[in-house]
mmCIF file with all atom_site columns, C-alpha atoms and ligand atoms in Angstrom:
data_model
loop_
_atom_site.group_PDB
_atom_site.id
_atom_site.type_symbol
_atom_site.label_atom_id
_atom_site.label_alt_id
_atom_site.label_comp_id
_atom_site.label_asym_id
_atom_site.label_entity_id
_atom_site.label_seq_id
_atom_site.pdbx_PDB_ins_code
_atom_site.Cartn_x
_atom_site.Cartn_y
_atom_site.Cartn_z
_atom_site.occupancy
_atom_site.B_iso_or_equiv
_atom_site.pdbx_formal_charge
_atom_site.auth_seq_id
_atom_site.auth_comp_id
_atom_site.auth_asym_id
_atom_site.auth_atom_id
_atom_site.pdbx_PDB_model_num
ATOM   1   C CA  . MET C 1 1   ? 162.525 116.507 -113.650 1.00 94.00 ? 1405 MET C CA  1
ATOM   2   C CA  . ASN C 1 2   ? 165.316 115.405 -115.956 1.00 98.00 ? 1406 ASN C CA  1
ATOM   3   C CA  . ILE C 1 3   ? 168.143 117.853 -116.647 1.00 98.00 ? 1407 ILE C CA  1
ATOM   4   C CA  . ILE C 1 4   ? 171.246 117.902 -118.751 1.00 98.00 ? 1408 ILE C CA  1
ATOM   5   C CA  . PHE C 1 5   ? 174.293 119.888 -117.647 1.00 98.00 ? 1409 PHE C CA  1
ATOM   6   C CA  . PHE C 1 6   ? 176.251 120.533 -120.786 1.00 98.00 ? 1410 PHE C CA  1
ATOM   7   C CA  . GLY C 1 7   ? 179.616 122.162 -120.834 1.00 98.00 ? 1411 GLY C CA  1
ATOM   8   C CA  . PRO C 1 8   ? 183.382 121.651 -121.378 1.00 97.00 ? 1412 PRO C CA  1
ATOM   9   C CA  . PRO C 1 9   ? 185.712 119.771 -119.040 1.00 96.00 ? 1413 PRO C CA  1
ATOM   10  C CA  . GLY C 1 10  ? 186.237 121.879 -115.963 1.00 95.00 ? 1414 GLY C CA  1
ATOM   11  C CA  . ALA C 1 11  ? 183.116 123.922 -116.417 1.00 97.00 ? 1415 ALA C CA  1
ATOM   12  C CA  . GLY C 1 12  ? 181.799 122.962 -113.032 1.00 97.00 ? 1416 GLY C CA  1
ATOM   13  C CA  . LYS C 1 13  ? 179.055 120.475 -114.083 1.00 97.00 ? 1417 LYS C CA  1
ATOM   14  C CA  . GLY C 1 14  ? 179.893 118.009 -111.336 1.00 96.00 ? 1418 GLY C CA  1
ATOM   15  C CA  . THR C 1 15  ? 180.112 120.730 -108.683 1.00 97.00 ? 1419 THR C CA  1
ATOM   16  C CA  . GLN C 1 16  ? 176.743 122.168 -109.606 1.00 98.00 ? 1420 GLN C CA  1
ATOM   17  C CA  . ALA C 1 17  ? 175.141 118.734 -110.093 1.00 98.00 ? 1421 ALA C CA  1
ATOM   18  C CA  . LYS C 1 18  ? 176.067 117.781 -106.502 1.00 97.00 ? 1422 LYS C CA  1
ATOM   19  C CA  . ILE C 1 19  ? 174.505 120.979 -105.069 1.00 97.00 ? 1423 ILE C CA  1
ATOM   20  C CA  . ILE C 1 20  ? 171.303 120.678 -107.162 1.00 97.00 ? 1424 ILE C CA  1
ATOM   21  C CA  . GLU C 1 21  ? 171.064 116.942 -106.425 1.00 96.00 ? 1425 GLU C CA  1
ATOM   22  C CA  . ASP C 1 22  ? 170.846 117.645 -102.656 1.00 93.00 ? 1426 ASP C CA  1
ATOM   23  C CA  . LYS C 1 23  ? 168.464 120.628 -102.985 1.00 95.00 ? 1427 LYS C CA  1
ATOM   24  C CA  . TYR C 1 24  ? 165.980 118.985 -105.397 1.00 95.00 ? 1428 TYR C CA  1
ATOM   25  C CA  . GLY C 1 25  ? 166.244 115.281 -104.603 1.00 96.00 ? 1429 GLY C CA  1
ATOM   26  C CA  . LEU C 1 26  ? 167.507 114.528 -108.082 1.00 98.00 ? 1430 LEU C CA  1
ATOM   27  C CA  . LYS C 1 27  ? 170.218 112.009 -108.883 1.00 98.00 ? 1431 LYS C CA  1
ATOM   28  C CA  . GLN C 1 28  ? 173.388 112.944 -110.693 1.00 98.00 ? 1432 GLN C CA  1
ATOM   29  C CA  . LEU C 1 29  ? 174.465 110.435 -113.311 1.00 98.00 ? 1433 LEU C CA  1
ATOM   30  C CA  . SER C 1 30  ? 178.039 111.203 -114.502 1.00 98.00 ? 1434 SER C CA  1
ATOM   31  C CA  . THR C 1 31  ? 179.332 108.884 -117.166 1.00 98.00 ? 1435 THR C CA  1
ATOM   32  C CA  . GLY C 1 32  ? 182.871 110.138 -116.421 1.00 97.00 ? 1436 GLY C CA  1
ATOM   33  C CA  . ASP C 1 33  ? 182.517 109.128 -112.707 1.00 97.00 ? 1437 ASP C CA  1
ATOM   34  C CA  . MET C 1 34  ? 180.986 105.791 -113.701 1.00 98.00 ? 1438 MET C CA  1
ATOM   35  C CA  . LEU C 1 35  ? 183.877 105.080 -116.121 1.00 98.00 ? 1439 LEU C CA  1
ATOM   36  C CA  . ARG C 1 36  ? 186.430 106.067 -113.444 1.00 97.00 ? 1440 ARG C CA  1
ATOM   37  C CA  . ALA C 1 37  ? 184.766 103.668 -111.023 1.00 98.00 ? 1441 ALA C CA  1
ATOM   38  C CA  . GLU C 1 38  ? 185.032 100.897 -113.600 1.00 98.00 ? 1442 GLU C CA  1
ATOM   39  C CA  . VAL C 1 39  ? 188.667 101.681 -114.107 1.00 98.00 ? 1443 VAL C CA  1
ATOM   40  C CA  . SER C 1 40  ? 189.480 101.691 -110.367 1.00 97.00 ? 1444 SER C CA  1
ATOM   41  C CA  . GLU C 1 41  ? 187.544 98.412  -109.883 1.00 98.00 ? 1445 GLU C CA  1
ATOM   42  C CA  . GLY C 1 42  ? 189.619 96.941  -112.741 1.00 98.00 ? 1446 GLY C CA  1
ATOM   43  C CA  . THR C 1 43  ? 186.541 95.595  -114.599 1.00 98.00 ? 1447 THR C CA  1
ATOM   44  C CA  . GLU C 1 44  ? 186.725 94.477  -118.252 1.00 97.00 ? 1448 GLU C CA  1
ATOM   45  C CA  . LEU C 1 45  ? 184.823 97.604  -119.282 1.00 96.00 ? 1449 LEU C CA  1
ATOM   46  C CA  . GLY C 1 46  ? 187.273 99.719  -117.218 1.00 97.00 ? 1450 GLY C CA  1
ATOM   47  C CA  . LEU C 1 47  ? 190.238 98.132  -118.927 1.00 96.00 ? 1451 LEU C CA  1
ATOM   48  C CA  . GLN C 1 48  ? 188.707 98.847  -122.300 1.00 95.00 ? 1452 GLN C CA  1
ATOM   49  C CA  . ALA C 1 49  ? 187.903 102.483 -121.447 1.00 97.00 ? 1453 ALA C CA  1
ATOM   50  C CA  . LYS C 1 50  ? 191.054 103.556 -119.605 1.00 97.00 ? 1454 LYS C CA  1
ATOM   51  C CA  . GLU C 1 51  ? 193.364 104.119 -122.588 1.00 97.00 ? 1455 GLU C CA  1
ATOM   52  C CA  . ILE C 1 52  ? 190.704 106.004 -124.492 1.00 97.00 ? 1456 ILE C CA  1
ATOM   53  C CA  . MET C 1 53  ? 189.988 108.246 -121.489 1.00 97.00 ? 1457 MET C CA  1
ATOM   54  C CA  . ASP C 1 54  ? 193.644 108.869 -120.887 1.00 97.00 ? 1458 ASP C CA  1
ATOM   55  C CA  . ARG C 1 55  ? 193.925 110.182 -124.447 1.00 96.00 ? 1459 ARG C CA  1
ATOM   56  C CA  . GLY C 1 56  ? 190.950 112.457 -123.890 1.00 96.00 ? 1460 GLY C CA  1
ATOM   57  C CA  . GLU C 1 57  ? 188.875 110.654 -126.587 1.00 97.00 ? 1461 GLU C CA  1
ATOM   58  C CA  . LEU C 1 58  ? 185.268 109.445 -126.354 1.00 98.00 ? 1462 LEU C CA  1
ATOM   59  C CA  . VAL C 1 59  ? 184.526 105.878 -125.331 1.00 98.00 ? 1463 VAL C CA  1
ATOM   60  C CA  . SER C 1 60  ? 181.967 104.056 -127.458 1.00 98.00 ? 1464 SER C CA  1
ATOM   61  C CA  . ASP C 1 61  ? 178.310 105.053 -127.509 1.00 98.00 ? 1465 ASP C CA  1
ATOM   62  C CA  . GLU C 1 62  ? 177.457 101.460 -126.699 1.00 98.00 ? 1466 GLU C CA  1
ATOM   63  C CA  . ILE C 1 63  ? 179.378 101.491 -123.405 1.00 97.00 ? 1467 ILE C CA  1
ATOM   64  C CA  . VAL C 1 64  ? 178.057 104.811 -122.095 1.00 98.00 ? 1468 VAL C CA  1
ATOM   65  C CA  . ILE C 1 65  ? 174.430 104.236 -123.206 1.00 98.00 ? 1469 ILE C CA  1
ATOM   66  C CA  . GLY C 1 66  ? 174.610 100.793 -121.479 1.00 98.00 ? 1470 GLY C CA  1
ATOM   67  C CA  . MET C 1 67  ? 175.859 102.376 -118.266 1.00 98.00 ? 1471 MET C CA  1
ATOM   68  C CA  . ILE C 1 68  ? 173.059 104.923 -118.215 1.00 98.00 ? 1472 ILE C CA  1
ATOM   69  C CA  . ALA C 1 69  ? 170.387 102.385 -119.149 1.00 98.00 ? 1473 ALA C CA  1
ATOM   70  C CA  . ALA C 1 70  ? 171.521 100.243 -116.210 1.00 97.00 ? 1474 ALA C CA  1
ATOM   71  C CA  . ARG C 1 71  ? 170.858 103.059 -113.719 1.00 98.00 ? 1475 ARG C CA  1
ATOM   72  C CA  . VAL C 1 72  ? 167.818 105.091 -114.841 1.00 97.00 ? 1476 VAL C CA  1
ATOM   73  C CA  . ASP C 1 73  ? 165.374 102.685 -113.210 1.00 97.00 ? 1477 ASP C CA  1
ATOM   74  C CA  . SER C 1 74  ? 167.023 102.712 -109.814 1.00 98.00 ? 1478 SER C CA  1
ATOM   75  C CA  . PRO C 1 75  ? 164.861 104.136 -107.011 1.00 97.00 ? 1479 PRO C CA  1
ATOM   76  C CA  . GLU C 1 76  ? 167.342 106.998 -106.482 1.00 97.00 ? 1480 GLU C CA  1
ATOM   77  C CA  . CYS C 1 77  ? 166.447 108.244 -109.947 1.00 98.00 ? 1481 CYS C CA  1
ATOM   78  C CA  . SER C 1 78  ? 162.648 108.305 -109.282 1.00 97.00 ? 1482 SER C CA  1
ATOM   79  C CA  . LYS C 1 79  ? 162.498 112.074 -108.795 1.00 97.00 ? 1483 LYS C CA  1
ATOM   80  C CA  . GLY C 1 80  ? 164.619 112.735 -111.870 1.00 98.00 ? 1484 GLY C CA  1
ATOM   81  C CA  . VAL C 1 81  ? 168.213 112.762 -113.057 1.00 98.00 ? 1485 VAL C CA  1
ATOM   82  C CA  . ILE C 1 82  ? 170.895 115.326 -113.694 1.00 98.00 ? 1486 ILE C CA  1
ATOM   83  C CA  . PHE C 1 83  ? 172.861 113.992 -116.659 1.00 98.00 ? 1487 PHE C CA  1
ATOM   84  C CA  . ASP C 1 84  ? 176.448 115.140 -116.407 1.00 98.00 ? 1488 ASP C CA  1
ATOM   85  C CA  . GLY C 1 85  ? 178.825 114.453 -119.262 1.00 98.00 ? 1489 GLY C CA  1
ATOM   86  C CA  . PHE C 1 86  ? 176.124 112.553 -121.180 1.00 98.00 ? 1490 PHE C CA  1
ATOM   87  C CA  . PRO C 1 87  ? 175.052 112.715 -123.962 1.00 98.00 ? 1491 PRO C CA  1
ATOM   88  C CA  . ARG C 1 88  ? 178.119 113.578 -125.904 1.00 98.00 ? 1492 ARG C CA  1
ATOM   89  C CA  . THR C 1 89  ? 177.006 112.367 -129.364 1.00 98.00 ? 1493 THR C CA  1
ATOM   90  C CA  . GLU C 1 90  ? 173.750 112.623 -131.259 1.00 98.00 ? 1494 GLU C CA  1
ATOM   91  C CA  . ALA C 1 91  ? 173.431 108.844 -131.067 1.00 98.00 ? 1495 ALA C CA  1
ATOM   92  C CA  . GLN C 1 92  ? 173.651 109.078 -127.263 1.00 98.00 ? 1496 GLN C CA  1
ATOM   93  C CA  . ALA C 1 93  ? 171.093 111.885 -127.227 1.00 98.00 ? 1497 ALA C CA  1
ATOM   94  C CA  . ALA C 1 94  ? 168.699 109.891 -129.427 1.00 98.00 ? 1498 ALA C CA  1
ATOM   95  C CA  . ALA C 1 95  ? 169.198 106.791 -127.219 1.00 98.00 ? 1499 ALA C CA  1
ATOM   96  C CA  . LEU C 1 96  ? 168.460 108.838 -124.126 1.00 98.00 ? 1500 LEU C CA  1
ATOM   97  C CA  . ASP C 1 97  ? 165.259 110.275 -125.638 1.00 98.00 ? 1501 ASP C CA  1
ATOM   98  C CA  . ALA C 1 98  ? 164.111 106.800 -126.568 1.00 98.00 ? 1502 ALA C CA  1
ATOM   99  C CA  . MET C 1 99  ? 164.846 105.509 -123.060 1.00 98.00 ? 1503 MET C CA  1
ATOM   100 C CA  . LEU C 1 100 ? 162.845 108.302 -121.467 1.00 98.00 ? 1504 LEU C CA  1
ATOM   101 C CA  . VAL C 1 101 ? 159.933 107.983 -123.937 1.00 98.00 ? 1505 VAL C CA  1
ATOM   102 C CA  . GLU C 1 102 ? 159.612 104.309 -123.004 1.00 97.00 ? 1506 GLU C CA  1
ATOM   103 C CA  . ARG C 1 103 ? 159.253 105.439 -119.401 1.00 97.00 ? 1507 ARG C CA  1
ATOM   104 C CA  . GLY C 1 104 ? 156.741 108.218 -120.181 1.00 97.00 ? 1508 GLY C CA  1
ATOM   105 C CA  . GLN C 1 105 ? 159.427 110.864 -119.367 1.00 97.00 ? 1509 GLN C CA  1
ATOM   106 C CA  . LYS C 1 106 ? 161.519 113.389 -121.248 1.00 97.00 ? 1510 LYS C CA  1
ATOM   107 C CA  . ILE C 1 107 ? 164.397 115.796 -120.876 1.00 98.00 ? 1511 ILE C CA  1
ATOM   108 C CA  . ASP C 1 108 ? 162.891 118.830 -119.190 1.00 96.00 ? 1512 ASP C CA  1
ATOM   109 C CA  . MET C 1 109 ? 165.887 121.159 -119.385 1.00 97.00 ? 1513 MET C CA  1
ATOM   110 C CA  . VAL C 1 110 ? 169.276 121.432 -121.041 1.00 98.00 ? 1514 VAL C CA  1
ATOM   111 C CA  . LEU C 1 111 ? 171.621 123.962 -119.504 1.00 98.00 ? 1515 LEU C CA  1
ATOM   112 C CA  . GLU C 1 112 ? 174.951 125.038 -121.106 1.00 98.00 ? 1516 GLU C CA  1
ATOM   113 C CA  . LEU C 1 113 ? 177.701 126.118 -118.730 1.00 98.00 ? 1517 LEU C CA  1
ATOM   114 C CA  . LEU C 1 114 ? 179.961 128.672 -120.371 1.00 98.00 ? 1518 LEU C CA  1
ATOM   115 C CA  . VAL C 1 115 ? 183.579 129.026 -119.258 1.00 97.00 ? 1519 VAL C CA  1
ATOM   116 C CA  . ASP C 1 116 ? 186.613 130.561 -121.142 1.00 95.00 ? 1520 ASP C CA  1
ATOM   117 C CA  . ASP C 1 117 ? 189.256 128.118 -122.332 1.00 93.00 ? 1521 ASP C CA  1
ATOM   118 C CA  . GLU C 1 118 ? 191.943 129.909 -120.301 1.00 94.00 ? 1522 GLU C CA  1
ATOM   119 C CA  . ALA C 1 119 ? 189.971 129.472 -117.074 1.00 96.00 ? 1523 ALA C CA  1
ATOM   120 C CA  . LEU C 1 120 ? 189.301 125.790 -117.912 1.00 96.00 ? 1524 LEU C CA  1
ATOM   121 C CA  . VAL C 1 121 ? 192.985 125.133 -118.278 1.00 94.00 ? 1525 VAL C CA  1
ATOM   122 C CA  . ALA C 1 122 ? 193.661 126.804 -114.927 1.00 95.00 ? 1526 ALA C CA  1
ATOM   123 C CA  . ARG C 1 123 ? 190.919 124.827 -113.203 1.00 95.00 ? 1527 ARG C CA  1
ATOM   124 C CA  . ILE C 1 124 ? 192.035 121.524 -114.624 1.00 95.00 ? 1528 ILE C CA  1
ATOM   125 C CA  . GLU C 1 125 ? 195.638 122.200 -113.626 1.00 94.00 ? 1529 GLU C CA  1
ATOM   126 C CA  . LYS C 1 126 ? 194.509 122.831 -110.082 1.00 95.00 ? 1530 LYS C CA  1
ATOM   127 C CA  . ARG C 1 127 ? 192.319 119.680 -110.137 1.00 95.00 ? 1531 ARG C CA  1
ATOM   128 C CA  . ALA C 1 128 ? 195.309 117.672 -111.397 1.00 94.00 ? 1532 ALA C CA  1
ATOM   129 C CA  . LEU C 1 129 ? 197.219 118.584 -108.231 1.00 95.00 ? 1533 LEU C CA  1
ATOM   130 C CA  . GLU C 1 130 ? 194.258 117.850 -105.988 1.00 95.00 ? 1534 GLU C CA  1
ATOM   131 C CA  . GLU C 1 131 ? 192.754 114.746 -107.503 1.00 94.00 ? 1535 GLU C CA  1
ATOM   132 C CA  . GLY C 1 132 ? 195.430 113.192 -109.713 1.00 93.00 ? 1536 GLY C CA  1
ATOM   133 C CA  . ARG C 1 133 ? 193.102 112.180 -112.531 1.00 94.00 ? 1537 ARG C CA  1
ATOM   134 C CA  . SER C 1 134 ? 195.188 110.536 -115.298 1.00 94.00 ? 1538 SER C CA  1
ATOM   135 C CA  . ASP C 1 135 ? 193.474 112.563 -117.980 1.00 95.00 ? 1539 ASP C CA  1
ATOM   136 C CA  . ASP C 1 136 ? 194.073 115.902 -116.246 1.00 95.00 ? 1540 ASP C CA  1
ATOM   137 C CA  . ASN C 1 137 ? 197.348 116.613 -118.058 1.00 94.00 ? 1541 ASN C CA  1
ATOM   138 C CA  . ILE C 1 138 ? 197.938 119.178 -120.701 1.00 91.00 ? 1542 ILE C CA  1
ATOM   139 C CA  . GLU C 1 139 ? 197.943 116.855 -123.751 1.00 93.00 ? 1543 GLU C CA  1
ATOM   140 C CA  . ALA C 1 140 ? 194.754 115.001 -122.785 1.00 95.00 ? 1544 ALA C CA  1
ATOM   141 C CA  . LEU C 1 141 ? 193.141 118.242 -121.855 1.00 94.00 ? 1545 LEU C CA  1
ATOM   142 C CA  . LYS C 1 142 ? 193.853 119.832 -125.219 1.00 93.00 ? 1546 LYS C CA  1
ATOM   143 C CA  . ASN C 1 143 ? 192.244 116.847 -126.790 1.00 96.00 ? 1547 ASN C CA  1
ATOM   144 C CA  . ARG C 1 144 ? 189.256 116.950 -124.471 1.00 97.00 ? 1548 ARG C CA  1
ATOM   145 C CA  . LEU C 1 145 ? 188.713 120.556 -125.310 1.00 96.00 ? 1549 LEU C CA  1
ATOM   146 C CA  . ALA C 1 146 ? 188.979 119.807 -129.060 1.00 96.00 ? 1550 ALA C CA  1
ATOM   147 C CA  . GLN C 1 147 ? 186.563 116.920 -128.633 1.00 97.00 ? 1551 GLN C CA  1
ATOM   148 C CA  . TYR C 1 148 ? 184.182 119.236 -126.759 1.00 97.00 ? 1552 TYR C CA  1
ATOM   149 C CA  . ARG C 1 149 ? 184.158 121.700 -129.539 1.00 97.00 ? 1553 ARG C CA  1
ATOM   150 C CA  . SER C 1 150 ? 183.356 118.948 -131.969 1.00 98.00 ? 1554 SER C CA  1
ATOM   151 C CA  . TYR C 1 151 ? 180.679 117.141 -129.974 1.00 98.00 ? 1555 TYR C CA  1
ATOM   152 C CA  . SER C 1 152 ? 179.024 120.260 -128.756 1.00 98.00 ? 1556 SER C CA  1
ATOM   153 C CA  . ALA C 1 153 ? 178.485 121.274 -132.374 1.00 98.00 ? 1557 ALA C CA  1
ATOM   154 C CA  . GLU C 1 154 ? 176.596 117.987 -132.725 1.00 98.00 ? 1558 GLU C CA  1
ATOM   155 C CA  . VAL C 1 155 ? 174.684 117.756 -129.457 1.00 98.00 ? 1559 VAL C CA  1
ATOM   156 C CA  . LEU C 1 156 ? 173.645 121.386 -128.883 1.00 98.00 ? 1560 LEU C CA  1
ATOM   157 C CA  . PRO C 1 157 ? 171.800 121.761 -132.222 1.00 98.00 ? 1561 PRO C CA  1
ATOM   158 C CA  . TYR C 1 158 ? 169.962 118.446 -131.432 1.00 98.00 ? 1562 TYR C CA  1
ATOM   159 C CA  . TYR C 1 159 ? 168.559 119.974 -128.235 1.00 98.00 ? 1563 TYR C CA  1
ATOM   160 C CA  . ARG C 1 160 ? 168.082 123.432 -129.723 1.00 98.00 ? 1564 ARG C CA  1
ATOM   161 C CA  . ALA C 1 161 ? 165.828 121.828 -132.297 1.00 98.00 ? 1565 ALA C CA  1
ATOM   162 C CA  . GLN C 1 162 ? 163.634 120.642 -129.324 1.00 96.00 ? 1566 GLN C CA  1
ATOM   163 C CA  . GLY C 1 163 ? 163.645 123.965 -127.457 1.00 95.00 ? 1567 GLY C CA  1
ATOM   164 C CA  . ASP C 1 164 ? 165.700 126.548 -125.641 1.00 95.00 ? 1568 ASP C CA  1
ATOM   165 C CA  . VAL C 1 165 ? 169.109 125.733 -124.232 1.00 98.00 ? 1569 VAL C CA  1
ATOM   166 C CA  . PRO C 1 166 ? 169.677 128.474 -121.609 1.00 98.00 ? 1570 PRO C CA  1
ATOM   167 C CA  . ALA C 1 167 ? 173.317 129.433 -120.990 1.00 98.00 ? 1571 ALA C CA  1
ATOM   168 C CA  . VAL C 1 168 ? 174.730 129.833 -117.500 1.00 98.00 ? 1572 VAL C CA  1
ATOM   169 C CA  . ASP C 1 169 ? 177.855 131.977 -116.853 1.00 98.00 ? 1573 ASP C CA  1
ATOM   170 C CA  . GLY C 1 170 ? 180.186 129.440 -115.324 1.00 98.00 ? 1574 GLY C CA  1
ATOM   171 C CA  . MET C 1 171 ? 182.902 132.015 -114.663 1.00 97.00 ? 1575 MET C CA  1
ATOM   172 C CA  . LYS C 1 172 ? 181.025 133.322 -111.628 1.00 98.00 ? 1576 LYS C CA  1
ATOM   173 C CA  . PRO C 1 173 ? 181.631 131.988 -108.070 1.00 98.00 ? 1577 PRO C CA  1
ATOM   174 C CA  . ILE C 1 174 ? 180.038 128.624 -107.298 1.00 98.00 ? 1578 ILE C CA  1
ATOM   175 C CA  . ASP C 1 175 ? 177.066 129.988 -105.340 1.00 98.00 ? 1579 ASP C CA  1
ATOM   176 C CA  . GLU C 1 176 ? 176.261 132.576 -108.052 1.00 98.00 ? 1580 GLU C CA  1
ATOM   177 C CA  . VAL C 1 177 ? 176.282 129.845 -110.680 1.00 98.00 ? 1581 VAL C CA  1
ATOM   178 C CA  . THR C 1 178 ? 173.850 127.864 -108.533 1.00 98.00 ? 1582 THR C CA  1
ATOM   179 C CA  . ALA C 1 179 ? 171.602 130.940 -108.206 1.00 98.00 ? 1583 ALA C CA  1
ATOM   180 C CA  . GLN C 1 180 ? 171.571 131.352 -112.029 1.00 98.00 ? 1584 GLN C CA  1
ATOM   181 C CA  . ILE C 1 181 ? 170.588 127.712 -112.398 1.00 98.00 ? 1585 ILE C CA  1
ATOM   182 C CA  . GLU C 1 182 ? 167.814 127.967 -109.834 1.00 97.00 ? 1586 GLU C CA  1
ATOM   183 C CA  . SER C 1 183 ? 166.458 131.100 -111.474 1.00 97.00 ? 1587 SER C CA  1
ATOM   184 C CA  . ILE C 1 184 ? 166.283 129.211 -114.790 1.00 96.00 ? 1588 ILE C CA  1
ATOM   185 C CA  . PHE C 1 185 ? 164.362 126.397 -112.964 1.00 94.00 ? 1589 PHE C CA  1
ATOM   186 C CA  . ALA C 1 186 ? 161.975 128.967 -111.568 1.00 94.00 ? 1590 ALA C CA  1
ATOM   187 C CA  . SER C 1 187 ? 161.337 130.669 -114.920 1.00 92.00 ? 1591 SER C CA  1
ATOM   188 C CA  . GLN C 1 188 ? 160.722 127.303 -116.609 1.00 86.00 ? 1592 GLN C CA  1
ATOM   189 C CA  . GLU C 1 189 ? 158.299 126.228 -113.895 1.00 81.00 ? 1593 GLU C CA  1
ATOM   190 C CA  . ALA C 1 190 ? 156.438 129.521 -114.296 1.00 79.00 ? 1594 ALA C CA  1
ATOM   191 C CA  . ALA C 1 191 ? 156.224 129.064 -118.089 1.00 74.00 ? 1595 ALA C CA  1
HETATM 192 P P1  . ADP D 2 .   ? 185.482 115.973 -118.554 1.00 71.54 ? 2497 ADP D P1  1
HETATM 193 O O1  . ADP D 2 .   ? 184.161 116.394 -119.014 1.00 71.54 ? 2497 ADP D O1  1
HETATM 194 O O2  . ADP D 2 .   ? 186.056 116.772 -117.429 1.00 71.54 ? 2497 ADP D O2  1
HETATM 195 O O3  . ADP D 2 .   ? 186.470 115.781 -119.658 1.00 71.54 ? 2497 ADP D O3  1
HETATM 196 P P2  . ADP D 2 .   ? 184.371 113.417 -117.604 1.00 71.54 ? 2497 ADP D P2  1
HETATM 197 O O4  . ADP D 2 .   ? 184.690 113.004 -116.247 1.00 71.54 ? 2497 ADP D O4  1
HETATM 198 O O5  . ADP D 2 .   ? 183.015 113.860 -117.870 1.00 71.54 ? 2497 ADP D O5  1
HETATM 199 O O6  . ADP D 2 .   ? 185.411 114.551 -117.882 1.00 71.54 ? 2497 ADP D O6  1
HETATM 200 O O7  . ADP D 2 .   ? 184.807 112.297 -118.645 1.00 71.54 ? 2497 ADP D O7  1
HETATM 201 C C1  . ADP D 2 .   ? 186.136 111.765 -118.655 1.00 71.54 ? 2497 ADP D C1  1
HETATM 202 C C2  . ADP D 2 .   ? 186.313 110.880 -119.876 1.00 71.54 ? 2497 ADP D C2  1
HETATM 203 O O8  . ADP D 2 .   ? 185.372 109.794 -119.858 1.00 71.54 ? 2497 ADP D O8  1
HETATM 204 C C3  . ADP D 2 .   ? 186.033 111.556 -121.251 1.00 71.54 ? 2497 ADP D C3  1
HETATM 205 O O9  . ADP D 2 .   ? 187.244 112.259 -121.748 1.00 71.54 ? 2497 ADP D O9  1
HETATM 206 C C4  . ADP D 2 .   ? 185.707 110.319 -122.154 1.00 71.54 ? 2497 ADP D C4  1
HETATM 207 O O10 . ADP D 2 .   ? 186.864 109.618 -122.495 1.00 71.54 ? 2497 ADP D O10 1
HETATM 208 C C5  . ADP D 2 .   ? 184.914 109.492 -121.197 1.00 71.54 ? 2497 ADP D C5  1
HETATM 209 N N1  . ADP D 2 .   ? 183.467 109.775 -121.309 1.00 71.54 ? 2497 ADP D N1  1
HETATM 210 C C6  . ADP D 2 .   ? 182.662 110.336 -120.281 1.00 71.54 ? 2497 ADP D C6  1
HETATM 211 N N2  . ADP D 2 .   ? 181.393 110.421 -120.684 1.00 71.54 ? 2497 ADP D N2  1
HETATM 212 C C7  . ADP D 2 .   ? 181.343 109.994 -121.969 1.00 71.54 ? 2497 ADP D C7  1
HETATM 213 C C8  . ADP D 2 .   ? 180.306 109.927 -122.968 1.00 71.54 ? 2497 ADP D C8  1
HETATM 214 N N3  . ADP D 2 .   ? 179.058 110.321 -122.731 1.00 71.54 ? 2497 ADP D N3  1
HETATM 215 N N4  . ADP D 2 .   ? 180.621 109.450 -124.196 1.00 71.54 ? 2497 ADP D N4  1
HETATM 216 C C9  . ADP D 2 .   ? 181.899 109.059 -124.516 1.00 71.54 ? 2497 ADP D C9  1
HETATM 217 N N5  . ADP D 2 .   ? 182.916 109.137 -123.626 1.00 71.54 ? 2497 ADP D N5  1
HETATM 218 C C10 . ADP D 2 .   ? 182.665 109.565 -122.348 1.00 71.54 ? 2497 ADP D C10 1
#
């Protein structure tokens, strides 16, 4: 089963992905986490990406598609993947579809996590104190939210053209959000 968690920065995609990963034996692939790992390892790619990430802009399709392509065949991904923070452009979505088709697979579900902007800002301010991410500051965040509005208007219609994109109320407590996600899984399995 291959799933996409789609939603703005701070929506809780990573939190939910980790819970679902453990329960269903899926593998979370977060392009944001992969990029931060490249930055902290000081790789060439990390050096290229850091400034762009710190501004809250999108790194190139080529880079993120390459990172995903390098991982989908790993044994950890054999039961399926939770894509978190990817795809963020139509080109990324199309590349992902092509990658999966080559492997006789597809995206089985796209979930949209909905959270108010005000709550997002509060969550990211809290995370800034806890984790110290260099893009968790008000300027970069404003830009990330603006980017989100723009790329969601590109990516959501792409998936809606393929089928339903159920929405999850991400304002609820963590366990209730998980319960909503699991009930969507169950209803899709029954369909
Ligand atoms: P968030 O969703 O909280 O903004 P992420 O950890 O998912 O944070 O991503 C952090 C940054 O990494 C983004 O602002 C962007 O610069 C870069 N990034 C992550 N995924 C992608 C992607 N699929 N395409 C382009 N840039 C990406």
